[in-house]
PDB file of C-alpha atoms in Angstrom:
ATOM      1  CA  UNK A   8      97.237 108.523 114.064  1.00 52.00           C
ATOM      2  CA  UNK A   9      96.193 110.054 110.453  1.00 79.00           C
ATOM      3  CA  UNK A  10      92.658 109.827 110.177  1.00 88.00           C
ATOM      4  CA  UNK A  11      92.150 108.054 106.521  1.00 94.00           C
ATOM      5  CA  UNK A  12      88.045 109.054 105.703  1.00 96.00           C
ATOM      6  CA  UNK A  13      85.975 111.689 107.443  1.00 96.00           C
ATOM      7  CA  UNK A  14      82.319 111.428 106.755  1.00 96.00           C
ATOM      8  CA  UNK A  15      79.939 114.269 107.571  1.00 96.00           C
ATOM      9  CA  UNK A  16      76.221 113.718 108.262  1.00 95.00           C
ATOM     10  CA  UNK A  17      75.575 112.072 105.079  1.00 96.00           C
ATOM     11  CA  UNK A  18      71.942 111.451 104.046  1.00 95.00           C
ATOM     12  CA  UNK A  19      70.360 109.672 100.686  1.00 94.00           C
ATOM     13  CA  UNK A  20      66.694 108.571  99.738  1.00 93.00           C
ATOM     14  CA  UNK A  21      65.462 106.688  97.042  1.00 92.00           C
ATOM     15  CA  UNK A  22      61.918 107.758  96.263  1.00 89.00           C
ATOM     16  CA  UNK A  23      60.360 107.977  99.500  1.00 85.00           C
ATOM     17  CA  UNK A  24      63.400 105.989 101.575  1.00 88.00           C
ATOM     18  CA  UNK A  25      65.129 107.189 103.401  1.00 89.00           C
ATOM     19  CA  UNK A  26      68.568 105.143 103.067  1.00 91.00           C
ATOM     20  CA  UNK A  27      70.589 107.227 105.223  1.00 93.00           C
ATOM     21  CA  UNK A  28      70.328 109.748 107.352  1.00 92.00           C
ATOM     22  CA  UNK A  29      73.296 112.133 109.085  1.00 94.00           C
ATOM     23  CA  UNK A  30      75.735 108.875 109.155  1.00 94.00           C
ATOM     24  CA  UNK A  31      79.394 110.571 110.290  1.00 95.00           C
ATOM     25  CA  UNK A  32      82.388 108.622 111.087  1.00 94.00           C
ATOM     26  CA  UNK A  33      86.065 109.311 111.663  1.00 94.00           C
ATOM     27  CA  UNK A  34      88.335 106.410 110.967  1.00 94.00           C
ATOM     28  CA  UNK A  35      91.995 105.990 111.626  1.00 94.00           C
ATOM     29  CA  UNK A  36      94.737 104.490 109.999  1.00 93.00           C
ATOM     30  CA  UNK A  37      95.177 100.833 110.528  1.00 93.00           C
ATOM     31  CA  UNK A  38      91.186 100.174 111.938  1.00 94.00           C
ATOM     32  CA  UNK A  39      89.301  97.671 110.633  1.00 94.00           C
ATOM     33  CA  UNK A  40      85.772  99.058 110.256  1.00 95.00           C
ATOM     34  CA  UNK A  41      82.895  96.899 109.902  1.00 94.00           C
ATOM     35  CA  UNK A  42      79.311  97.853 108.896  1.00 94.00           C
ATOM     36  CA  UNK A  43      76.187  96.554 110.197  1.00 90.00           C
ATOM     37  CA  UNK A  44      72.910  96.920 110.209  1.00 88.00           C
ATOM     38  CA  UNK A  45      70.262  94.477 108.881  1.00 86.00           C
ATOM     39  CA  UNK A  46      69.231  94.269 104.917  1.00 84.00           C
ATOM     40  CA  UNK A  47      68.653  97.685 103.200  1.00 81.00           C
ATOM     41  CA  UNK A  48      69.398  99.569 106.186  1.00 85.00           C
ATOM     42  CA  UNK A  49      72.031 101.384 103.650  1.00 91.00           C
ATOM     43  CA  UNK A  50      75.390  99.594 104.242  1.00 92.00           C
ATOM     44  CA  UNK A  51      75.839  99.238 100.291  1.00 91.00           C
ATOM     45  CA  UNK A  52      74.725 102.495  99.950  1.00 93.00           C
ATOM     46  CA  UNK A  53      77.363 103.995 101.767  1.00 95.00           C
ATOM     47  CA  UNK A  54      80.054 102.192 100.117  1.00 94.00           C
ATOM     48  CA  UNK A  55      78.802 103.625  96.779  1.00 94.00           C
ATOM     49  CA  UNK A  56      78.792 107.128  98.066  1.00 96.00           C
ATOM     50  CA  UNK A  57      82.147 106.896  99.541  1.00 96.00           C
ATOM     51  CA  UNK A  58      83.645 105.157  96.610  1.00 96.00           C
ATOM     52  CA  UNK A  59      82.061 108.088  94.340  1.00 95.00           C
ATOM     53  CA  UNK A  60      79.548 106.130  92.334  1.00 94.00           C
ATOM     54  CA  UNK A  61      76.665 107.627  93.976  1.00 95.00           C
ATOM     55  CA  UNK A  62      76.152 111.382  95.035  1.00 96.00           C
ATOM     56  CA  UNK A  63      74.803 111.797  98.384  1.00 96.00           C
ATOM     57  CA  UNK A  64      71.236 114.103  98.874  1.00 96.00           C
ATOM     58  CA  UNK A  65      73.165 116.045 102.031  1.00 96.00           C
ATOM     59  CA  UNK A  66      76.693 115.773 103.834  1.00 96.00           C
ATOM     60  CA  UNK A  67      80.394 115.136 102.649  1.00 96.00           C
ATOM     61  CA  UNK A  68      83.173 112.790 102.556  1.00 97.00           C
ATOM     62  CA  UNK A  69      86.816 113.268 102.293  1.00 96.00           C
ATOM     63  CA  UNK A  70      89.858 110.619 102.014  1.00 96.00           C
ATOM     64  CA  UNK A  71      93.099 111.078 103.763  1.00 93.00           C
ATOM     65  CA  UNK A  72      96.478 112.019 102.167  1.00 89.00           C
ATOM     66  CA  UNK A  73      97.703 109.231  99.622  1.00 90.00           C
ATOM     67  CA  UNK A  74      94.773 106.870  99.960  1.00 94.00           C
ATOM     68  CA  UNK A  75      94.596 103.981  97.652  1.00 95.00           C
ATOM     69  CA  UNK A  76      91.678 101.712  97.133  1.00 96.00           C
ATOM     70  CA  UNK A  77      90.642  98.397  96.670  1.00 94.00           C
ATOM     71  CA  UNK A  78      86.841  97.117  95.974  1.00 93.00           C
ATOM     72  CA  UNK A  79      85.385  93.729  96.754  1.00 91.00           C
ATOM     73  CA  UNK A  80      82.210  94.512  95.141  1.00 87.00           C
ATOM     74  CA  UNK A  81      79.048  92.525  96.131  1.00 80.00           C
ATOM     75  CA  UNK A  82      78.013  91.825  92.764  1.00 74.00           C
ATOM     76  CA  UNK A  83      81.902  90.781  91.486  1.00 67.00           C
ATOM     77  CA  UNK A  84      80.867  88.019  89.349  1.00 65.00           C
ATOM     78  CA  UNK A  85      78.585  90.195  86.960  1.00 69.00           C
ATOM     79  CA  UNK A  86      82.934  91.584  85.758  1.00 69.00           C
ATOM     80  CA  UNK A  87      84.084  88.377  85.374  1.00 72.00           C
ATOM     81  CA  UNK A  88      81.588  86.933  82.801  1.00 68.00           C
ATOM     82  CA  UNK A  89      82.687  86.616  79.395  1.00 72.00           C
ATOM     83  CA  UNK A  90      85.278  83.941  77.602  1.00 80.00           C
ATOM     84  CA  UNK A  91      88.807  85.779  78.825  1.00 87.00           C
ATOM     85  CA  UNK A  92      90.591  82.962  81.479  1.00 90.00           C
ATOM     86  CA  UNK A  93      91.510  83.537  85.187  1.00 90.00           C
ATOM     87  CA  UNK A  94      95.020  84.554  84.114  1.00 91.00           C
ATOM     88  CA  UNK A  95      94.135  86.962  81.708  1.00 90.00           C
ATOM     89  CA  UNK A  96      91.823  88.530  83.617  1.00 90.00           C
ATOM     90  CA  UNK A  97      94.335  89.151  86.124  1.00 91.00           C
ATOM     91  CA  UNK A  98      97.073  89.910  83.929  1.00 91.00           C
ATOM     92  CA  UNK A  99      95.681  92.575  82.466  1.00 89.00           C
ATOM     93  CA  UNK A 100      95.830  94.668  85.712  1.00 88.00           C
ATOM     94  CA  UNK A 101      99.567  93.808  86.073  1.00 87.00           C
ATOM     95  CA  UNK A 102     101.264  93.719  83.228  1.00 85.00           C
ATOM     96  CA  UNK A 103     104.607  94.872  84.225  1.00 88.00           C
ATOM     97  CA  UNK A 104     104.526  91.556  86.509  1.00 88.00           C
ATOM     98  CA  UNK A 105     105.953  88.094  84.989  1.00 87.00           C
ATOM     99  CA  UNK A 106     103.795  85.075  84.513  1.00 87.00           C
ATOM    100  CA  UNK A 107     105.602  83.561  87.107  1.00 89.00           C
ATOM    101  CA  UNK A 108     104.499  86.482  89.881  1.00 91.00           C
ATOM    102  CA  UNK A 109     100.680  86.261  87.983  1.00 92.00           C
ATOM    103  CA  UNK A 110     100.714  82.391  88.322  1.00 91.00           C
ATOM    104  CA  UNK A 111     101.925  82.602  91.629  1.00 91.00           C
ATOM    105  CA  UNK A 112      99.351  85.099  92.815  1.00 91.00           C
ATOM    106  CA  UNK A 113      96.576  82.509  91.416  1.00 91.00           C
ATOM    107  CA  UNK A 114      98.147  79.439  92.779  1.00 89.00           C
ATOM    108  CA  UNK A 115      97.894  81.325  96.476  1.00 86.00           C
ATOM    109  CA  UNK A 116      94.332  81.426  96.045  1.00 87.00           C
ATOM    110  CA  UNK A 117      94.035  78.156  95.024  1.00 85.00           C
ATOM    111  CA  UNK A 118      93.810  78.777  91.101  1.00 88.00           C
ATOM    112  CA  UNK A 119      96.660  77.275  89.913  1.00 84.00           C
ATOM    113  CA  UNK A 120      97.415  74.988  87.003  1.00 85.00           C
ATOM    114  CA  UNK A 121      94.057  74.158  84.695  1.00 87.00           C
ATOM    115  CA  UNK A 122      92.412  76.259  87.119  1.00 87.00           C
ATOM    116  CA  UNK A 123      93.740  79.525  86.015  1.00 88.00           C
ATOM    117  CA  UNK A 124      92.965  78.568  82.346  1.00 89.00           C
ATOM    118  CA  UNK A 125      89.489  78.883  83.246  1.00 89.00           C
ATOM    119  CA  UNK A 126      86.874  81.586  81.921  1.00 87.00           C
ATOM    120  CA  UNK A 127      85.239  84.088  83.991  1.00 81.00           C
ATOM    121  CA  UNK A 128      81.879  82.378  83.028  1.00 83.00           C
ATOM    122  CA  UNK A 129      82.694  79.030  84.167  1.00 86.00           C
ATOM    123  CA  UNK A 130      84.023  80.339  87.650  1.00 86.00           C
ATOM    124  CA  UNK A 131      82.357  79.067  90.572  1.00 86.00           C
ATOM    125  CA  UNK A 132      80.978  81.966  92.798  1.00 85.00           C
ATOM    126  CA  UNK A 133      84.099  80.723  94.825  1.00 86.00           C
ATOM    127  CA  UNK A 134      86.487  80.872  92.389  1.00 88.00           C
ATOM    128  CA  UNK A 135      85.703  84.262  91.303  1.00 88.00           C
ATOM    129  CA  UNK A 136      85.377  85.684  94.936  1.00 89.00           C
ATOM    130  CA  UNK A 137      89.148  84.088  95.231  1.00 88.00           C
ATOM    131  CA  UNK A 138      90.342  85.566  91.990  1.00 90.00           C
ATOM    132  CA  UNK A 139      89.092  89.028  92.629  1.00 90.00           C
ATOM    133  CA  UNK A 140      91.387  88.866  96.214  1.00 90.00           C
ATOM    134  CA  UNK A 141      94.221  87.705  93.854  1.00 90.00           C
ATOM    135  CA  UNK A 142      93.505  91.443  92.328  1.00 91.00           C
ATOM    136  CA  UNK A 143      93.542  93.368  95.266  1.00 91.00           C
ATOM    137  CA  UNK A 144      96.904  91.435  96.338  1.00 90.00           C
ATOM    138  CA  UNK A 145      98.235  92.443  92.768  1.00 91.00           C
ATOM    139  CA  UNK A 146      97.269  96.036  93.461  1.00 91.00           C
ATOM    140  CA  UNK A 147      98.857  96.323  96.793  1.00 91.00           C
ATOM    141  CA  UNK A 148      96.847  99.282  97.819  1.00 93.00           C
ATOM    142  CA  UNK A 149      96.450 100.868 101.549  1.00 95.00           C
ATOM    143  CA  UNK A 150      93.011 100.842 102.159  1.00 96.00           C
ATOM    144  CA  UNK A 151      90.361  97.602 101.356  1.00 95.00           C
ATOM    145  CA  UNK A 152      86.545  98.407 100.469  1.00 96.00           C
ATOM    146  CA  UNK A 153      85.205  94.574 101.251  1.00 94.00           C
ATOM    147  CA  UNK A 154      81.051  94.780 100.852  1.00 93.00           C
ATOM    148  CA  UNK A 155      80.184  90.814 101.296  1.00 92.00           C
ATOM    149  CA  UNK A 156      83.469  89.273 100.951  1.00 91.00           C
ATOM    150  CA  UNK A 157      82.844  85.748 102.450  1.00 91.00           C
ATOM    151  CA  UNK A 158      79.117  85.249 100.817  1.00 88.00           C
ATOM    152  CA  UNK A 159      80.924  82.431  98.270  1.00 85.00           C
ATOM    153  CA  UNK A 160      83.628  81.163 100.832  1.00 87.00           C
ATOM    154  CA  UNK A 161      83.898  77.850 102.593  1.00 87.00           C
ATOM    155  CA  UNK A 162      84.807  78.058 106.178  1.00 89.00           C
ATOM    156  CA  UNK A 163      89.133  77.491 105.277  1.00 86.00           C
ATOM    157  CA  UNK A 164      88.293  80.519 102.652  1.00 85.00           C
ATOM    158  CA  UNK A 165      86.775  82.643 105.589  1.00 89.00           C
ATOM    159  CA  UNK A 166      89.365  81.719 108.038  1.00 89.00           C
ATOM    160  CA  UNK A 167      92.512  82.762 105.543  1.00 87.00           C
ATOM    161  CA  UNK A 168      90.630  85.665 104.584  1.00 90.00           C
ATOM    162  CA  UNK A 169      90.326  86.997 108.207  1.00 90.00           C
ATOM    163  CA  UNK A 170      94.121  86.246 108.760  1.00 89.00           C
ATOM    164  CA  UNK A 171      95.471  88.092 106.469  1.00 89.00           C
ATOM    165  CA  UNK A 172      93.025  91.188 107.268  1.00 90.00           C
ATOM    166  CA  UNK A 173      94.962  91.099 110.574  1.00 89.00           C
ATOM    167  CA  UNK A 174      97.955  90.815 109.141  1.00 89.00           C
ATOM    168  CA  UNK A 175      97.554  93.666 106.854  1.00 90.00           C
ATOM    169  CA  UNK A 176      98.871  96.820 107.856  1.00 91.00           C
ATOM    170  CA  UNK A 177      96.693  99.535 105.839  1.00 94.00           C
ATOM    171  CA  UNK A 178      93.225 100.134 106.191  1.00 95.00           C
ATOM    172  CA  UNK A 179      89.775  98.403 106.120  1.00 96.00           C
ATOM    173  CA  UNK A 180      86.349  98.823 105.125  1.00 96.00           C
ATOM    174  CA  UNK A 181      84.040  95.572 105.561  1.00 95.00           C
ATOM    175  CA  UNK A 182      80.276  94.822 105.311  1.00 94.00           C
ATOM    176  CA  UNK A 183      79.583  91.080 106.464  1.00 91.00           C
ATOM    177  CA  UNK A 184      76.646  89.244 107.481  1.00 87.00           C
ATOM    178  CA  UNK A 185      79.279  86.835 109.263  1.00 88.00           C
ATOM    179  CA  UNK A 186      79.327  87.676 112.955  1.00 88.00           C
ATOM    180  CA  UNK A 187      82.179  85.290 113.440  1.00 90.00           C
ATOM    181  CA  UNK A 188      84.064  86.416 110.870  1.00 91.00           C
ATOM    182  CA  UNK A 189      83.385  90.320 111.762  1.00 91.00           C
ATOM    183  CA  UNK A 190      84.157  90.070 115.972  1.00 91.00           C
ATOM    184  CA  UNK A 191      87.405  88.121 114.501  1.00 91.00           C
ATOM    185  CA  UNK A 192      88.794  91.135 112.223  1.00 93.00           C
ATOM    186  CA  UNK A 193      86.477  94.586 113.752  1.00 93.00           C
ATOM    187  CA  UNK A 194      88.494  97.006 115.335  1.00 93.00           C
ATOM    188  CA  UNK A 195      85.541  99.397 115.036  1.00 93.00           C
ATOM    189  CA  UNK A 196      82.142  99.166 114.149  1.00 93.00           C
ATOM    190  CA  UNK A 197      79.395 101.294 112.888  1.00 93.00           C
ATOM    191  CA  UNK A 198      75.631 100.133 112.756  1.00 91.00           C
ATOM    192  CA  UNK A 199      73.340 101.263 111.098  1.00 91.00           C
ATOM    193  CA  UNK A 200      69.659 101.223 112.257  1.00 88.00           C
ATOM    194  CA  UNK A 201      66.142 102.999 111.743  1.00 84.00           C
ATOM    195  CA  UNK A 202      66.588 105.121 114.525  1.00 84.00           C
ATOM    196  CA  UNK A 203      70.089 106.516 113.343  1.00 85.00           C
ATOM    197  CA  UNK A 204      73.954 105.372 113.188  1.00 89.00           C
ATOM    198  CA  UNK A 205      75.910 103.959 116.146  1.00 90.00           C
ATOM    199  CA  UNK A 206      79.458 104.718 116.247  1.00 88.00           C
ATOM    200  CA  UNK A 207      81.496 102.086 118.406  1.00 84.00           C
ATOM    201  CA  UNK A 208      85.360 102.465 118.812  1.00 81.00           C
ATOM    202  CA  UNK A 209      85.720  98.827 119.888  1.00 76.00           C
ATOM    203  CA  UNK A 210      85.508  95.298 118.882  1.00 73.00           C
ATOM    204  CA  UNK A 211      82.213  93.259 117.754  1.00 73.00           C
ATOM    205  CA  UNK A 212      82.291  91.768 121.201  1.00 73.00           C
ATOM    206  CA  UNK A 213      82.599  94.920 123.024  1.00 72.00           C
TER     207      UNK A 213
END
């Protein structure tokens, strides 16, 4: 199997914290990697360094051969504000689609008719969580950066979310407080503690 992200003993500090510290990881093609660890122990962090929005103090990254990459960021809603509706806001990253492929992409995640006319600002934390999923289905990428994804879902919106991770054949990257959710899509998990990263090739349960 390709591997599709090498990370090498990565470290970063803020002020006097230490947010990482020598994290590595190897991960394949196909795994479904899931990050734990408890609040601040760097999860985020990591995302951001391996997304290249933060630099890291020590250590190195690299990204397989024809990697492309969606983010579910944490903080989603804070793009979404402003007067533009649901279907513009999607539109705008497809616009070689038709409205019927754009509407149809909504109405999947449950934004369809006066729904979609909607502005960002008047989204529910829900409704944008579901919207931004409607992007990363437009941009049919092969590898899914998901920090928080279920924090605005009902239980129906969790469930279909960790079906179609299974389903999907590329790549992914998840940080959840969900336990449920993570021992039903991990395929690998890393933790992160104060005593150092644990690499385990194996399910949540395992």
């Amino acid at each position: 199997m390709n591997n599709i992200l090498e990370v090498n003993s990565i470290s970063k500090r803020f002020g006097g914290v230490q947010a990482l510290d020598k994290v590595s990881i190897s991960l394949k093609a196909g795994e479904v990697l899931a990050l734990a660890g408890d609040n601040g122990a760097g999860k985020s962090t990591l995302l951001k360094i391996i997304l290249g929005e933060l630099n890291p103090d020590e250590g190195n990254y690299e990204w397989g051969y024809e990697t492309s990459i969606s983010y579910f960021a944490q903080d989603h809603h804070e793009n979404l504000k402003g007067r533009i509706s649901a279907y513009d806001w999607l539109y705008q990253f497809g616009q070689q689609e038709n409205i019927g492929t754009i509407r149809g992409l909504l109405g999947r995640v449950l934004l369809s008719g006066d729904e979609a006319l909607k502005s960002g600002s008047s989204l529910s934390g829900g409704e944008a969580a579901r919207l931004l999923f409607a992007k990363i289905m437009l941009e049919k990428r092969n590898v899914l950066v998901l920090d928080e994804p279920t924090n605005h879902l009902d239980l129906e919106g969790v469930e279909a979310l960790a079906k179609a991770l299974k389903d999907f054949l590329g790549t992914v990257i998840v940080v959840s407080h969900d336990r449920h959710f993570v021992s039903e899509v991990a395929s690998h998990v890393l933790e992160l503690t104060p005593e150092g990263a644990r690499d385990f090739a194996g399910s949540y349960q395992e």
